[in-house]
Short mmCIF file of C-alpha atoms and ligand atoms in Angstrom, two decimals:
data_model
loop_
_atom_site.label_atom_id
_atom_site.label_comp_id
_atom_site.label_asym_id
_atom_site.label_seq_id
_atom_site.Cartn_x
_atom_site.Cartn_y
_atom_site.Cartn_z
CA MET A 90 1.36 -0.20 -29.93
CA ILE A 91 0.68 1.61 -33.55
CA LEU A 92 3.13 4.24 -34.93
CA HIS A 93 3.01 6.80 -37.92
CA THR A 94 6.01 8.19 -37.88
CA ILE A 95 9.43 6.97 -39.15
CA ALA A 96 11.21 8.63 -36.48
CA GLU A 97 8.89 6.75 -34.06
CA VAL A 98 10.10 3.68 -35.35
CA ARG A 99 13.21 4.34 -36.05
CA GLU A 100 13.55 5.44 -32.24
CA GLN A 101 12.29 2.30 -30.65
CA VAL A 102 14.47 0.28 -32.65
CA LYS A 103 17.28 1.82 -32.02
CA LYS A 104 16.28 0.77 -28.42
CA TRP A 105 15.92 -2.59 -28.93
CA LYS A 106 18.91 -3.11 -31.18
CA LYS A 107 21.38 -1.58 -27.59
CA GLU A 108 19.80 -3.99 -25.78
CA GLY A 109 20.73 -6.67 -28.46
CA LEU A 110 17.49 -7.97 -29.27
CA THR A 111 16.74 -8.99 -32.42
CA VAL A 112 13.96 -7.10 -35.20
CA GLY A 113 11.60 -9.16 -37.17
CA LEU A 114 9.56 -7.35 -40.04
CA VAL A 115 6.11 -8.21 -41.73
CA PRO A 116 5.48 -5.75 -44.44
CA THR A 117 1.80 -5.45 -45.18
CA MET A 118 -0.99 -3.53 -46.93
CA GLY A 119 -3.22 -4.28 -43.90
CA ALA A 120 -6.28 -5.75 -44.39
CA LEU A 121 -4.21 -8.40 -42.51
CA HIS A 122 -5.98 -12.20 -42.10
CA ALA A 123 -5.14 -15.09 -41.52
CA GLY A 124 -2.29 -15.37 -44.02
CA HIS A 125 -0.58 -12.03 -42.75
CA ARG A 126 -1.36 -13.81 -39.11
CA SER A 127 0.73 -17.01 -39.93
CA LEU A 128 3.65 -14.47 -41.48
CA ILE A 129 3.40 -12.24 -38.17
CA GLU A 130 3.39 -15.76 -35.44
CA LYS A 131 6.43 -16.84 -37.52
CA SER A 132 8.25 -13.74 -36.79
CA VAL A 133 7.31 -13.26 -33.35
CA GLU A 134 8.35 -17.00 -32.66
CA LYS A 135 12.17 -16.29 -34.28
CA CYS A 136 12.74 -12.65 -33.13
CA ASP A 137 12.64 -11.24 -30.07
CA LYS A 138 10.23 -8.05 -31.47
CA THR A 139 8.67 -7.84 -34.43
CA VAL A 140 7.67 -5.00 -36.82
CA VAL A 141 3.88 -4.78 -38.89
CA SER A 142 4.15 -2.44 -41.47
CA VAL A 143 0.55 -1.24 -43.06
CA PHE A 144 0.82 0.73 -45.71
CA VAL A 145 -1.28 0.71 -49.06
CA ASN A 146 1.89 1.60 -51.22
CA PRO A 147 0.14 4.17 -53.48
CA ILE A 148 3.00 3.79 -56.40
CA GLN A 149 2.90 -0.07 -56.81
CA PHE A 150 -0.73 0.23 -58.07
CA CYS A 151 -1.28 0.96 -61.55
CA PRO A 152 -3.41 3.38 -63.21
CA GLY A 153 -7.38 2.14 -62.94
CA GLU A 154 -6.44 -0.37 -60.12
CA ASP A 155 -7.88 -0.56 -56.59
CA LEU A 156 -6.02 2.29 -55.18
CA ASP A 157 -8.96 4.06 -53.71
CA LYS A 158 -11.43 1.09 -52.75
CA TYR A 159 -8.52 -1.29 -50.83
CA PRO A 160 -9.48 -2.12 -47.82
CA ARG A 161 -8.23 -0.11 -44.99
CA THR A 162 -9.27 -1.74 -41.45
CA LEU A 163 -6.04 -0.62 -39.02
CA ASN A 164 -7.94 -1.16 -35.40
CA GLU A 165 -8.95 -4.87 -36.97
CA ASP A 166 -5.24 -5.19 -37.84
CA ASN A 167 -3.92 -4.10 -34.19
CA GLU A 168 -5.98 -6.00 -32.81
CA LEU A 169 -4.86 -8.88 -34.45
CA CYS A 170 -1.51 -7.90 -33.99
CA GLU A 171 -1.70 -7.70 -30.20
CA LYS A 172 -3.52 -10.80 -30.28
CA VAL A 173 -0.39 -12.63 -31.91
CA GLY A 174 2.10 -10.69 -30.00
CA ALA A 175 3.43 -8.18 -32.69
CA ASP A 176 5.18 -5.22 -30.80
CA ILE A 177 4.45 -2.38 -33.02
CA ILE A 178 2.31 -1.24 -36.13
CA PHE A 179 4.09 0.64 -38.07
CA ALA A 180 1.32 2.72 -40.54
CA PRO A 181 2.85 5.57 -41.73
CA SER A 182 0.89 7.96 -44.39
CA PRO A 183 1.84 8.51 -47.97
CA LYS A 184 2.95 11.82 -47.22
CA GLU A 185 4.95 10.62 -44.23
CA MET A 186 6.83 7.79 -46.83
CA TYR A 187 6.75 9.60 -50.04
CA GLY A 188 6.64 13.32 -48.59
CA GLU A 189 4.60 16.23 -50.83
CA GLY A 190 3.93 16.50 -54.27
CA HIS A 191 4.50 13.97 -57.00
CA ILE A 192 4.07 10.32 -55.61
CA LEU A 193 3.39 8.49 -58.35
CA SER A 194 6.39 10.02 -60.39
CA ASN A 195 9.65 8.50 -61.16
CA ASP A 196 10.54 12.28 -62.52
CA PHE A 197 10.99 13.49 -58.98
CA LEU A 198 11.33 10.06 -56.71
CA THR A 199 14.42 7.77 -56.66
CA TYR A 200 13.17 4.06 -57.46
CA VAL A 201 14.14 0.61 -57.00
CA ILE A 202 14.28 -0.98 -60.17
CA PRO A 203 14.22 -4.90 -60.31
CA PRO A 204 15.59 -6.81 -62.96
CA TYR A 205 13.26 -6.73 -66.50
CA PHE A 206 13.89 -10.85 -66.64
CA TYR A 207 11.89 -11.18 -63.80
CA VAL A 208 9.45 -8.24 -64.38
CA ASN A 209 8.50 -8.66 -67.77
CA LYS A 210 6.67 -12.38 -66.99
CA LEU A 211 3.57 -13.46 -64.44
CA CYS A 212 2.19 -10.45 -62.99
CA GLY A 213 4.61 -7.67 -63.97
CA LYS A 214 3.47 -8.34 -68.15
CA SER A 215 0.18 -7.02 -66.57
CA ARG A 216 0.84 -4.86 -63.72
CA VAL A 217 3.88 -2.49 -65.90
CA GLY A 218 5.54 -0.79 -62.61
CA HIS A 219 4.66 -2.74 -60.37
CA PHE A 220 7.52 -4.12 -58.61
CA ASP A 221 9.58 -1.24 -59.09
CA GLY A 222 6.74 0.03 -56.42
CA VAL A 223 7.07 -2.80 -54.26
CA CYS A 224 10.77 -3.05 -54.68
CA THR A 225 11.26 0.90 -53.59
CA VAL A 226 8.82 0.84 -50.52
CA VAL A 227 10.18 -2.49 -49.20
CA ASN A 228 13.96 -1.10 -49.81
CA LYS A 229 12.53 2.11 -47.60
CA LEU A 230 10.89 -0.10 -45.18
CA PHE A 231 14.29 -2.33 -44.78
CA ASN A 232 16.27 0.84 -43.85
CA ILE A 233 13.40 2.84 -41.66
CA VAL A 234 13.06 -0.32 -39.51
CA GLN A 235 16.45 -2.28 -40.76
CA PRO A 236 15.49 -6.13 -39.47
CA ASP A 237 17.61 -8.95 -39.07
CA PHE A 238 14.13 -10.92 -40.41
CA ALA A 239 11.65 -10.19 -42.77
CA PHE A 240 9.08 -12.53 -43.78
CA PHE A 241 6.99 -12.80 -46.81
CA GLY A 242 4.59 -15.30 -48.40
CA GLN A 243 4.77 -17.95 -51.27
CA LYS A 244 1.11 -16.29 -52.33
CA ASP A 245 3.03 -13.60 -53.80
CA ALA A 246 5.88 -16.25 -55.00
CA GLN A 247 6.97 -13.85 -57.71
CA GLN A 248 7.51 -10.86 -55.21
CA LEU A 249 9.01 -12.90 -52.63
CA ILE A 250 11.90 -13.80 -55.55
CA ILE A 251 12.14 -10.14 -56.54
CA ILE A 252 12.78 -9.83 -53.21
CA ARG A 253 15.44 -12.26 -52.31
CA LYS A 254 16.84 -10.68 -55.90
CA MET A 255 17.40 -7.22 -54.21
CA VAL A 256 18.37 -8.15 -51.32
CA LYS A 257 21.47 -10.06 -52.69
CA ASP A 258 22.17 -7.52 -55.84
CA LEU A 259 22.09 -4.52 -53.31
CA ASN A 260 23.96 -6.51 -50.38
CA ILE A 261 21.16 -5.60 -47.85
CA PRO A 262 21.56 -7.14 -44.35
CA VAL A 263 18.27 -8.68 -43.85
CA GLU A 264 17.14 -12.25 -44.31
CA ILE A 265 14.45 -13.37 -46.29
CA ILE A 266 12.02 -15.74 -44.63
CA PRO A 267 9.67 -17.50 -46.85
CA CYS A 268 6.18 -18.49 -45.49
CA PRO A 269 3.54 -21.24 -46.75
CA ILE A 270 0.29 -20.18 -48.58
CA VAL A 271 -2.71 -19.76 -46.48
CA ARG A 272 -6.10 -21.09 -47.98
CA GLU A 273 -9.58 -21.05 -46.71
CA GLU A 274 -10.85 -24.57 -45.57
CA SER A 275 -12.22 -23.84 -49.89
CA GLY A 276 -8.69 -24.18 -50.65
CA LEU A 277 -9.05 -20.34 -51.95
CA ALA A 278 -5.81 -18.80 -51.18
CA LEU A 279 -6.95 -16.06 -48.60
CA SER A 280 -6.28 -12.38 -49.93
CA SER A 281 -7.34 -8.92 -49.04
CA ARG A 282 -9.12 -8.95 -52.19
CA ASN A 283 -11.40 -11.80 -51.85
CA LYS A 284 -13.47 -9.19 -50.24
CA TYR A 285 -14.59 -7.65 -53.36
CA LEU A 286 -16.01 -11.14 -54.82
CA ASN A 287 -20.02 -12.04 -54.14
CA ASN A 288 -20.74 -16.09 -53.17
CA GLU A 289 -21.28 -16.49 -56.79
CA GLN A 290 -17.66 -15.26 -57.83
CA LYS A 291 -15.94 -17.01 -54.66
CA GLY A 292 -17.41 -20.42 -56.31
CA TYR A 293 -15.85 -19.41 -59.41
CA ALA A 294 -12.49 -18.41 -57.28
CA LEU A 295 -11.88 -22.39 -56.76
CA ALA A 296 -10.85 -22.93 -60.31
CA LEU A 297 -7.62 -21.79 -59.19
CA ARG A 298 -7.07 -23.97 -56.57
CA LYS A 299 -8.45 -26.99 -58.31
CA ILE A 300 -6.33 -26.79 -61.34
CA LEU A 301 -3.48 -26.14 -59.26
CA PHE A 302 -4.01 -29.06 -57.27
CA ASN A 303 -5.20 -31.32 -60.46
CA ILE A 304 -1.84 -30.76 -61.92
CA LYS A 305 0.32 -31.37 -59.40
CA ALA A 306 -1.65 -34.37 -58.80
CA CYS A 307 -0.90 -35.10 -62.53
CA TYR A 308 2.61 -34.50 -62.00
CA ASP A 309 2.95 -37.06 -59.19
CA LYS A 310 1.35 -39.66 -61.87
CA GLY A 311 4.16 -38.76 -63.83
CA ILE A 312 2.93 -36.32 -66.69
CA LYS A 313 5.91 -33.90 -67.25
CA ASP A 314 5.01 -32.06 -70.35
CA ILE A 315 3.74 -29.00 -69.99
CA GLU A 316 1.70 -28.68 -72.71
CA ALA A 317 -0.36 -31.61 -71.55
CA LEU A 318 -0.51 -30.54 -67.95
CA LYS A 319 -1.39 -26.99 -69.28
CA GLU A 320 -4.67 -28.65 -70.64
CA THR A 321 -5.77 -30.20 -67.60
CA ALA A 322 -6.69 -27.16 -66.68
CA TYR A 323 -9.50 -26.03 -69.25
CA PRO A 324 -12.47 -28.06 -68.07
CA TYR A 325 -12.37 -25.95 -64.71
CA LEU A 326 -12.72 -22.86 -66.55
CA ASN A 327 -15.98 -21.03 -67.94
CA GLU A 328 -16.91 -17.52 -69.47
CA HIS A 329 -16.79 -16.56 -65.99
CA HIS A 330 -12.94 -16.64 -65.85
CA ASN A 331 -10.75 -14.49 -67.82
CA LEU A 332 -7.41 -16.65 -67.86
CA GLU A 333 -4.75 -14.05 -67.57
CA TYR A 334 -1.67 -16.61 -67.29
CA LEU A 335 -0.69 -20.44 -65.92
CA GLU A 336 2.83 -21.13 -66.17
CA PHE A 337 5.57 -23.35 -65.57
CA LEU A 338 8.75 -21.51 -63.89
CA ASP A 339 11.98 -22.81 -61.98
CA ALA A 340 11.15 -21.67 -58.50
CA ASP A 341 14.47 -19.68 -57.81
CA THR A 342 15.13 -17.78 -61.09
CA LEU A 343 11.94 -17.83 -62.80
CA ASP A 344 13.29 -19.16 -65.84
CA GLU A 345 11.11 -21.22 -68.45
CA LYS A 346 10.52 -24.51 -67.98
CA LYS A 347 11.21 -27.16 -70.81
CA SER A 348 9.09 -29.64 -68.91
CA ALA A 349 8.30 -30.15 -65.23
CA ASP A 350 10.91 -31.32 -62.59
CA ASP A 351 10.73 -30.96 -58.51
CA ASN A 352 11.67 -27.26 -58.95
CA THR A 353 8.88 -26.32 -60.83
CA ARG A 354 6.77 -23.89 -59.05
CA VAL A 355 2.67 -23.55 -61.54
CA PHE A 356 1.72 -19.98 -61.68
CA ILE A 357 -2.04 -18.62 -62.56
CA ALA A 358 -3.55 -15.60 -62.76
CA VAL A 359 -7.38 -15.39 -63.41
CA LYS A 360 -9.69 -12.54 -63.60
CA ILE A 361 -13.09 -12.93 -62.53
CA GLY A 362 -15.38 -9.70 -63.27
CA ASP A 363 -13.08 -7.08 -62.46
CA VAL A 364 -11.73 -8.93 -59.38
CA ARG A 365 -7.82 -10.53 -60.18
CA LEU A 366 -6.85 -13.40 -58.50
CA ILE A 367 -3.50 -15.05 -58.19
CA ASP A 368 -2.45 -18.49 -56.94
CA ASN A 369 0.70 -21.18 -57.27
CA ILE A 370 1.93 -24.11 -56.71
CA MET A 371 5.18 -26.07 -56.22
CA LEU A 372 5.04 -29.29 -58.20
P1 LIG B 226 -0.52 -7.86 -48.88
O1 LIG B 226 -0.83 -6.96 -47.93
O2 LIG B 226 -1.02 -8.38 -49.60
O3 LIG B 226 0.73 -6.78 -49.35
O4 LIG B 226 0.39 -8.99 -48.53
C1 LIG B 226 1.70 -8.90 -47.45
C2 LIG B 226 2.19 -10.41 -47.61
O5 LIG B 226 1.70 -11.70 -46.51
C3 LIG B 226 3.10 -10.37 -48.38
O6 LIG B 226 4.10 -10.81 -48.04
C4 LIG B 226 1.84 -11.34 -49.07
O7 LIG B 226 2.36 -12.39 -49.90
C5 LIG B 226 1.56 -12.05 -47.51
N1 LIG B 226 0.01 -12.92 -47.75
C6 LIG B 226 -1.10 -12.31 -48.58
N2 LIG B 226 -1.61 -14.09 -48.25
C7 LIG B 226 -0.86 -14.60 -48.18
C8 LIG B 226 -1.71 -16.39 -47.81
N3 LIG B 226 -2.60 -16.25 -48.49
N4 LIG B 226 -0.51 -16.93 -47.22
C9 LIG B 226 0.52 -16.53 -47.03
N5 LIG B 226 0.66 -15.84 -46.92
C10 LIG B 226 0.27 -14.43 -47.66
#
């Protein structure tokens, strides 16, 4: 069932809560694929009721990013959700979420701003304001749906860590459930943005997976020096790859690591043409 208004979702959730049912929330921007599907399946398994939100959140896109061309496939998304057993798709309009007017301006809208330490690195460095938009919308979704559990993919590991921090710092009564990265058979991490890649670029995109898996293999063989591990990446990169970052950070706190250890997550972002791809792996 697709619901478009906050009032309808609230009413439905209220009924469930009265019956003592648990509610899971899977926030997405739609164009659902097997990665999203795994989160929805986990929620359906764990919770009595599952809400999937589908909202291309304008305030998490930076100027010049792909807000207008981001794929919107609500009918297909609905089919997938029904097949997997989700109870509601919540698909609000930007107007429903933010009202009329100055939606992109924090002069007129209350934002939730995550801490600088967590934002001033990885994707936050190039996507200034992105995580403010993410935390603001996720906080709104938590207030609207009041879920007992919310499901987030490790594909966006920085986002997951920041959401966890927000939930802790603001005492939001929800349990965050992390879900592993789902990959294509080729190893490419699934992403709605993979739709932008042509066949040739898809080939170049495999470098991310190769770099990360090779770093993990080298680490398992005993290499702990981060510079040495970083150097193993360069043979996989060519003129079609614009490397934005390759970083070794603590998987819980995003602290810099002096040398690699079992709680290190390796994060990579590469631009291929206009398409920005991210991936990561735990050592
Ligand atoms: P998005 O629609 O890109 O905002 O993603 C919605 C949720 O799905 C986020 O929690 C993502 O981390 C998660 N997700 C996206 N792609 C994958 C994937 N390949 N594997 C696991 N989770 C994913």
